[in-house]
Every structure is written in C-alpha cells, then in structure tokens.
PDB file of C-alpha atoms in Angstrom:
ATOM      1  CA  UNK F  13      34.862  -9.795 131.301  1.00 58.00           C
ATOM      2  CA  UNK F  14      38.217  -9.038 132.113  1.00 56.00           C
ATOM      3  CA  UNK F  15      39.693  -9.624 128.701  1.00 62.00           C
ATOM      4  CA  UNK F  16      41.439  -5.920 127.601  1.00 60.00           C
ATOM      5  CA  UNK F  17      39.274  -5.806 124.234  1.00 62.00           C
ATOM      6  CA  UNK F  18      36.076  -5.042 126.265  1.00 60.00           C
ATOM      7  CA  UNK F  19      37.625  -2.136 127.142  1.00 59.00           C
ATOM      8  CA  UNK F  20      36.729  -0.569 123.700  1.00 60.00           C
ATOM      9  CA  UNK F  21      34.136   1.589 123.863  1.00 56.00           C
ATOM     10  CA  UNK F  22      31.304  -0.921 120.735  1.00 69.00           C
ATOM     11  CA  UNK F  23      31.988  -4.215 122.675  1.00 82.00           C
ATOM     12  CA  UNK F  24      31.998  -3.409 125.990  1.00 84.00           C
ATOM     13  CA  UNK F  25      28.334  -1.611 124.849  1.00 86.00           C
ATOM     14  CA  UNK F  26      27.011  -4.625 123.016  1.00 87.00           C
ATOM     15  CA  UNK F  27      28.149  -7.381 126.004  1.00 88.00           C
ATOM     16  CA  UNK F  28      26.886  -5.024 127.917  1.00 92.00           C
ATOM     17  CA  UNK F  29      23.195  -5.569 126.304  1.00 93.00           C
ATOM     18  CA  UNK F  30      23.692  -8.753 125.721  1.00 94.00           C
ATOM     19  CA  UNK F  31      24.255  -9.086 129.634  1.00 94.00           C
ATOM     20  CA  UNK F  32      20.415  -7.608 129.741  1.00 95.00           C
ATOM     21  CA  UNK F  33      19.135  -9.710 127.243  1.00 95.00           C
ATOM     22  CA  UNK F  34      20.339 -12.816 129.369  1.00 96.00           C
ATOM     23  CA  UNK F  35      18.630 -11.571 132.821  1.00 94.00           C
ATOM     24  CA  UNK F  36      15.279 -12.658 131.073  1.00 93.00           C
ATOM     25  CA  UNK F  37      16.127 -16.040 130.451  1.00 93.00           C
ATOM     26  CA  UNK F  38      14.538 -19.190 131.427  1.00 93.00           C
ATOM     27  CA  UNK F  39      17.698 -21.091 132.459  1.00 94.00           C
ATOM     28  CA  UNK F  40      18.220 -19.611 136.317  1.00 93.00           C
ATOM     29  CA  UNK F  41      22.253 -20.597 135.920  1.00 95.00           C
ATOM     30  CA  UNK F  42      21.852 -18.096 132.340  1.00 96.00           C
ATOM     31  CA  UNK F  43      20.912 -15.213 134.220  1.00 96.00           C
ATOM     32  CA  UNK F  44      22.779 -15.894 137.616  1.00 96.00           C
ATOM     33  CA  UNK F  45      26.343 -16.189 134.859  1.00 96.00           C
ATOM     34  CA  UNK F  46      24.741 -12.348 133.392  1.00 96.00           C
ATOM     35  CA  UNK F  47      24.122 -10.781 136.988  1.00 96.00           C
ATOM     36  CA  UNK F  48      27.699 -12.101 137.702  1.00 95.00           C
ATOM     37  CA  UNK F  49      29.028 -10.822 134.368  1.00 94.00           C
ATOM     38  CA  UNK F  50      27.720  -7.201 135.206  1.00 95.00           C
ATOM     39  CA  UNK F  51      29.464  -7.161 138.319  1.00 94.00           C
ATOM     40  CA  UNK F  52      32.704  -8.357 136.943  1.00 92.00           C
ATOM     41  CA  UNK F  53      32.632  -5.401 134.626  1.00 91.00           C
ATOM     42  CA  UNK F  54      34.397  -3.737 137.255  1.00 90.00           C
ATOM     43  CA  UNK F  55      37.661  -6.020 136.654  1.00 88.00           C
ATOM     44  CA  UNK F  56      37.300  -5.936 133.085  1.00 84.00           C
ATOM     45  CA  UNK F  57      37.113  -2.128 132.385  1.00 84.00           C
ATOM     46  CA  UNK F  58      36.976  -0.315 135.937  1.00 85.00           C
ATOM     47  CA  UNK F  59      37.913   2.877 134.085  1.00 85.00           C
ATOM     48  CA  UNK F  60      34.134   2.445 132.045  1.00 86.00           C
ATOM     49  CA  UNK F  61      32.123   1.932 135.433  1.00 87.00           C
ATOM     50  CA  UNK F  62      31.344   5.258 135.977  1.00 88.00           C
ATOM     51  CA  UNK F  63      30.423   5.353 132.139  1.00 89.00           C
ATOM     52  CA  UNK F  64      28.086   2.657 132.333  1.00 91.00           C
ATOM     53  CA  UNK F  65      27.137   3.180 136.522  1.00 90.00           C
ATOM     54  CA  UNK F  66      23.408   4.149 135.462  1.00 91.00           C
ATOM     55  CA  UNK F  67      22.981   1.141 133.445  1.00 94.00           C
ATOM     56  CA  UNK F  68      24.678  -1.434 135.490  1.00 94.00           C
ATOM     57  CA  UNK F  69      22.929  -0.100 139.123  1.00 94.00           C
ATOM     58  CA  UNK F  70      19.179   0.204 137.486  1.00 94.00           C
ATOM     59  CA  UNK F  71      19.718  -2.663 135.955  1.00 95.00           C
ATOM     60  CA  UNK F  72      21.394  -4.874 138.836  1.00 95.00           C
ATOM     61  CA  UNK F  73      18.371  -3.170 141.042  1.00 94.00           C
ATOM     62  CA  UNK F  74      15.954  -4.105 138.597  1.00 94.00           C
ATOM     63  CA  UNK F  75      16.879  -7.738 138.648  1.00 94.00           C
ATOM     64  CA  UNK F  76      16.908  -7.841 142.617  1.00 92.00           C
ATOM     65  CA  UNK F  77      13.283  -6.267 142.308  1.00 91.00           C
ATOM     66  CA  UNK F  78      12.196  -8.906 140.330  1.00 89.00           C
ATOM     67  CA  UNK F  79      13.730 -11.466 141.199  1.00 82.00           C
ATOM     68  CA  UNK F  80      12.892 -14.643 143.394  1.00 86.00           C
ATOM     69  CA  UNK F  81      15.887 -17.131 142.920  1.00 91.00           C
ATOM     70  CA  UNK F  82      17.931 -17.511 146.009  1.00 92.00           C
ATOM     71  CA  UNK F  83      21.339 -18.161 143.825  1.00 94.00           C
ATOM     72  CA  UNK F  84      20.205 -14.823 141.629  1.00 95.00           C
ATOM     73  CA  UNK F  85      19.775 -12.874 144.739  1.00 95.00           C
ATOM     74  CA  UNK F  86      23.287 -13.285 145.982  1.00 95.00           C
ATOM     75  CA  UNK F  87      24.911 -13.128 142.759  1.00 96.00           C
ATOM     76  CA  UNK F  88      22.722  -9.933 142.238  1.00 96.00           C
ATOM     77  CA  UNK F  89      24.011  -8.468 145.741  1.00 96.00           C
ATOM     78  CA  UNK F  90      27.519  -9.259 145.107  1.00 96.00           C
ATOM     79  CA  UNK F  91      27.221  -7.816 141.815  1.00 96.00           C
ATOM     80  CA  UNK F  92      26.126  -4.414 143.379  1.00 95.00           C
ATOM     81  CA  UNK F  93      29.093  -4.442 146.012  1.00 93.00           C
ATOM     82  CA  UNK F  94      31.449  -4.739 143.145  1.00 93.00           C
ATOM     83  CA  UNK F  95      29.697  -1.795 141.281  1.00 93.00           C
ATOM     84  CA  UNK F  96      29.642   0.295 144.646  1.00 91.00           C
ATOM     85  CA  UNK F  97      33.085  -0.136 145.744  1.00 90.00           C
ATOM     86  CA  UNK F  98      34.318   0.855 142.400  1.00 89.00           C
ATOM     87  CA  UNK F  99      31.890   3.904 142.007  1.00 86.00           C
ATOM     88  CA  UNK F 100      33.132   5.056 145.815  1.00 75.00           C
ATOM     89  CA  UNK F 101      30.360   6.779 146.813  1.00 64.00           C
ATOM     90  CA  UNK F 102      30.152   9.087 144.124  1.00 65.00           C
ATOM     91  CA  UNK F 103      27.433   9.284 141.765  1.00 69.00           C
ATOM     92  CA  UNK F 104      25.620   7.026 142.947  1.00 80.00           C
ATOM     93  CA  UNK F 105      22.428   9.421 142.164  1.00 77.00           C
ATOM     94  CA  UNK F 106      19.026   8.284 142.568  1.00 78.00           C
ATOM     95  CA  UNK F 107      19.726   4.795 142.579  1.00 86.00           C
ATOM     96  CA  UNK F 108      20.529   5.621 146.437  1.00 85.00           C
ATOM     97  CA  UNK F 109      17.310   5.263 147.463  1.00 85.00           C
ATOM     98  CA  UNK F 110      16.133   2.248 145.022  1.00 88.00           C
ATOM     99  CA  UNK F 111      19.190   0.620 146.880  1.00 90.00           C
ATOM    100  CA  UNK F 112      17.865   1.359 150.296  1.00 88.00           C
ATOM    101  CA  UNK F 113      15.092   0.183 149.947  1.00 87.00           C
ATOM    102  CA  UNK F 114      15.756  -3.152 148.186  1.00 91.00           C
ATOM    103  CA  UNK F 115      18.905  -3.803 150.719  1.00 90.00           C
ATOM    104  CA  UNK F 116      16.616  -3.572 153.736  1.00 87.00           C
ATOM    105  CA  UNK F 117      13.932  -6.350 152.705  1.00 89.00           C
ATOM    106  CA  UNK F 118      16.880  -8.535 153.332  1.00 90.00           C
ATOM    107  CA  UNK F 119      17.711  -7.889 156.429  1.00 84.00           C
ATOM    108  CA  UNK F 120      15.356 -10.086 157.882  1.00 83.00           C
ATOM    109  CA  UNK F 121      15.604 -13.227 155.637  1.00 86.00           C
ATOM    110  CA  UNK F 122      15.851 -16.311 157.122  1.00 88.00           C
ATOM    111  CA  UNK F 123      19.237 -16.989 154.691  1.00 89.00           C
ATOM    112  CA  UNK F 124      22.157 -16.302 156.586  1.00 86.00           C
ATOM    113  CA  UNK F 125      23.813 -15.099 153.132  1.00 90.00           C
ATOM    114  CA  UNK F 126      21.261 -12.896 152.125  1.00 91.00           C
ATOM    115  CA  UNK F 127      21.376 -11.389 155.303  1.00 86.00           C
ATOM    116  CA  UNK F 128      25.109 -10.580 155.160  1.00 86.00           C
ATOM    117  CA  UNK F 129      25.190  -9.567 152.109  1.00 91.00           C
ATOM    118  CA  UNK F 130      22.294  -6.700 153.015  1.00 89.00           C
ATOM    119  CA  UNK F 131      24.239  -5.530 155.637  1.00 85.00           C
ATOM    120  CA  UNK F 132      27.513  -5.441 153.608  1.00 87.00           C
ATOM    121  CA  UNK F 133      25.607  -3.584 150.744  1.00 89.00           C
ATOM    122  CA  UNK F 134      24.161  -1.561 153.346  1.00 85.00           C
ATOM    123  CA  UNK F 135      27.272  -0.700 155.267  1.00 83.00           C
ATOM    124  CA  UNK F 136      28.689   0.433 151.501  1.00 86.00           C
ATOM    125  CA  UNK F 137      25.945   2.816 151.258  1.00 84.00           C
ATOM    126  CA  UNK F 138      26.761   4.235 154.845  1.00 80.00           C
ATOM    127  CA  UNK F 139      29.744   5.374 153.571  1.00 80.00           C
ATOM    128  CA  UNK F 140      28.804   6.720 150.609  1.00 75.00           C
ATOM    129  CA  UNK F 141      25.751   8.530 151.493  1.00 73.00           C
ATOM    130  CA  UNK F 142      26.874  12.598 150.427  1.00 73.00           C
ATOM    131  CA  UNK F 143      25.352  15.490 151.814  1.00 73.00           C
ATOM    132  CA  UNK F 144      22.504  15.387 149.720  1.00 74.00           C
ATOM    133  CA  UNK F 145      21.733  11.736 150.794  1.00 76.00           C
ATOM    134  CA  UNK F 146      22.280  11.777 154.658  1.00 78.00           C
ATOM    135  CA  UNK F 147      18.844  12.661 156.057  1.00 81.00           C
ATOM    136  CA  UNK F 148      17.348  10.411 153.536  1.00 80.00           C
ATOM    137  CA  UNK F 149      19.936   7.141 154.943  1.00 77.00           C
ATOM    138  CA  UNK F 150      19.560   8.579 158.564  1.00 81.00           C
ATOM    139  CA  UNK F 151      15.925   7.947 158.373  1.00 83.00           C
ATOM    140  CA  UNK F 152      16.216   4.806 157.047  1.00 81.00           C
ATOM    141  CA  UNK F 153      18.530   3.632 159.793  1.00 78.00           C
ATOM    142  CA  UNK F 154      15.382   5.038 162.325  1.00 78.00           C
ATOM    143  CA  UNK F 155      13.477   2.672 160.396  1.00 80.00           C
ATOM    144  CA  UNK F 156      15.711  -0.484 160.249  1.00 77.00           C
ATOM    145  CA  UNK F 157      16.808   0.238 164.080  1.00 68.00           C
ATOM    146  CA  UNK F 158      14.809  -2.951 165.232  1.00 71.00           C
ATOM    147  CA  UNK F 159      16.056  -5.007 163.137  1.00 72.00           C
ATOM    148  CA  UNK F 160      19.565  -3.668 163.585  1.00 66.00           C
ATOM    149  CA  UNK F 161      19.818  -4.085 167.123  1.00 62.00           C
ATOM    150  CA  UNK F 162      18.273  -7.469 167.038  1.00 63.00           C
ATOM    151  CA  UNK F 163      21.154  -8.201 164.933  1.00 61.00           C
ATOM    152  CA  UNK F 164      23.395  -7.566 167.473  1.00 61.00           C
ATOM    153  CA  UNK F 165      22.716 -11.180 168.877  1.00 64.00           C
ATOM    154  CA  UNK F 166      22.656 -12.765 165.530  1.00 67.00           C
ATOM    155  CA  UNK F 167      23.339 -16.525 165.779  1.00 70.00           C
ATOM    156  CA  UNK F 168      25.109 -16.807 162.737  1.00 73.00           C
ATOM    157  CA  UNK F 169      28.780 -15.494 162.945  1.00 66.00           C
ATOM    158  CA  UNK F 170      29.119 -14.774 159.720  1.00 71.00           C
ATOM    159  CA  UNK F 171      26.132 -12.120 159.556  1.00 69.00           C
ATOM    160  CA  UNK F 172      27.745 -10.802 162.998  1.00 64.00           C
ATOM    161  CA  UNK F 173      31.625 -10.552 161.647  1.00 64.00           C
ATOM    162  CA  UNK F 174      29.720  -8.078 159.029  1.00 65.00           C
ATOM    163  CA  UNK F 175      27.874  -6.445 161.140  1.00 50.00           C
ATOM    164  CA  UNK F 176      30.766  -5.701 163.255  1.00 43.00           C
ATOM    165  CA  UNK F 177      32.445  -4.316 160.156  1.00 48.00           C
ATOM    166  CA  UNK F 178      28.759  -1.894 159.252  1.00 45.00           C
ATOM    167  CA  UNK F 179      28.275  -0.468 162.626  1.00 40.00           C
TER     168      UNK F 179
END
C-alpha cells in the first residue's frame, strides 16, 4: 500500500475494491491482511484519504458490525485510528455516530486489547467531534459514564495508560 503507483487515481480505485472484495472471504488471515490494507492506505496515498474517507470509514464500520473474529476486530479498530488521525476530525460526517456506537460495545469486553483500542478510537472521536457533533458525543459520554469511571480502576495497565491519555 505504500508503493507511489497507488497514488494514481485507476489503481488506487481498483485495490481499493479489491480490498472489499477480500473482507468476504473465508480465510480469516484474507480479510484481517484487507482490513489492514485499508488502513494502510493512509501511508500509501494520505493525500487520497479524504477522497476515499466515505468508502474506507463505511466500509471499515461495516466490517466491525459484522464481524466476530477477535484478530479482525483489532485489525479493524486499528484500521479506523489510522483513517481518523489522518482525516483530523474533519469530515468525518455521519459516520460519527455509526462510530460511536460500534466503539462503545467494546468498552466492556473482557479483551484487554479490544478494550484499549475502544477507548483510543473513542478518545479520537473526542477530539474531533465539531459543533454539529458535540451534543450528540456529550450524550454518549452520559451514557458510557459507568463504564468510564469503572475504568478508572482497570486492572490492566495498558487499558489504563490509554485511558489516561482519553480523559
């Protein structure tokens, strides 16, 4: 993905749907190497991820929807981080609150990983949540509030080092 020739407009498009093609797969390690592919767009043509940001977000959300592998999970959340960090905040669009949503079934899960992960994701989407997003994140931090303050005396260290960078 990081190879400059993907950076033309016809085969960044085609791996791009090829990428898609591979999420529905049988092999798990096929479609865990296409979730990580669409993140790693953003070192192959970060100048096309705001191009592509409605394909690669409803797409990465999509898979963590539908999606039950542990491995695919991760790779699918790590994926999104990429796409986030790159996008900065901005244009995120609807896929704000598809995020959300997803991110918080996480932040319960008995997988030290997965639950890092949410609240890195999460903490990513504090920061970029605009004006027109606020109340809509605001409430959902009323909602998670339990389970964010019963983080606070999370056993694992590495879900509290993140935390400690979120809140």
């Amino acid at each position: 993905m990081t190879d400059p020739i993907l950076r033309e407009k016809r085969l960044l498009k085609s791996v791009l749907h090829i990428l898609e093609e591979r999420l529905e797969d049988n092999n798990w390690i096929v479609r865990r190497m296409a979730v990580r592919g669409l993140g790693n767009v953003v070192y192959g043509a970060p100048e096309k991820v705001k191009k592509y940001k409605k394909f690669l977000l409803e797409t990465l959300i999509r898979t963590l929807e539908e999606t039950f592998s542990f491995e695919i999970i991760v790779e699918c959340m790590k994926a999104l981080a990429k796409v986030l960090k790159e996008l900065k905040g901005k244009d995120i669009g609807s896929s704000f609150r598809d995020l959300t949503i997803e991110i918080r079934k996480y932040f319960d899960n008995k997988d030290n990983t997965l639950r890092a992960l949410a609240f890195v994701l999460f903490g990513i989407l504090a920061g970029s949540a605009k004006r027109k997003w606020k109340d809509y994140f605001a409430k959902q931090v009323r909602q998670s509030w339990v389970t964010l303050l019963l983080h606070l005396q999370d056993p694992s260290p590495e879900v509290s080092m993140v935390r400690m960078t979120v809140t």
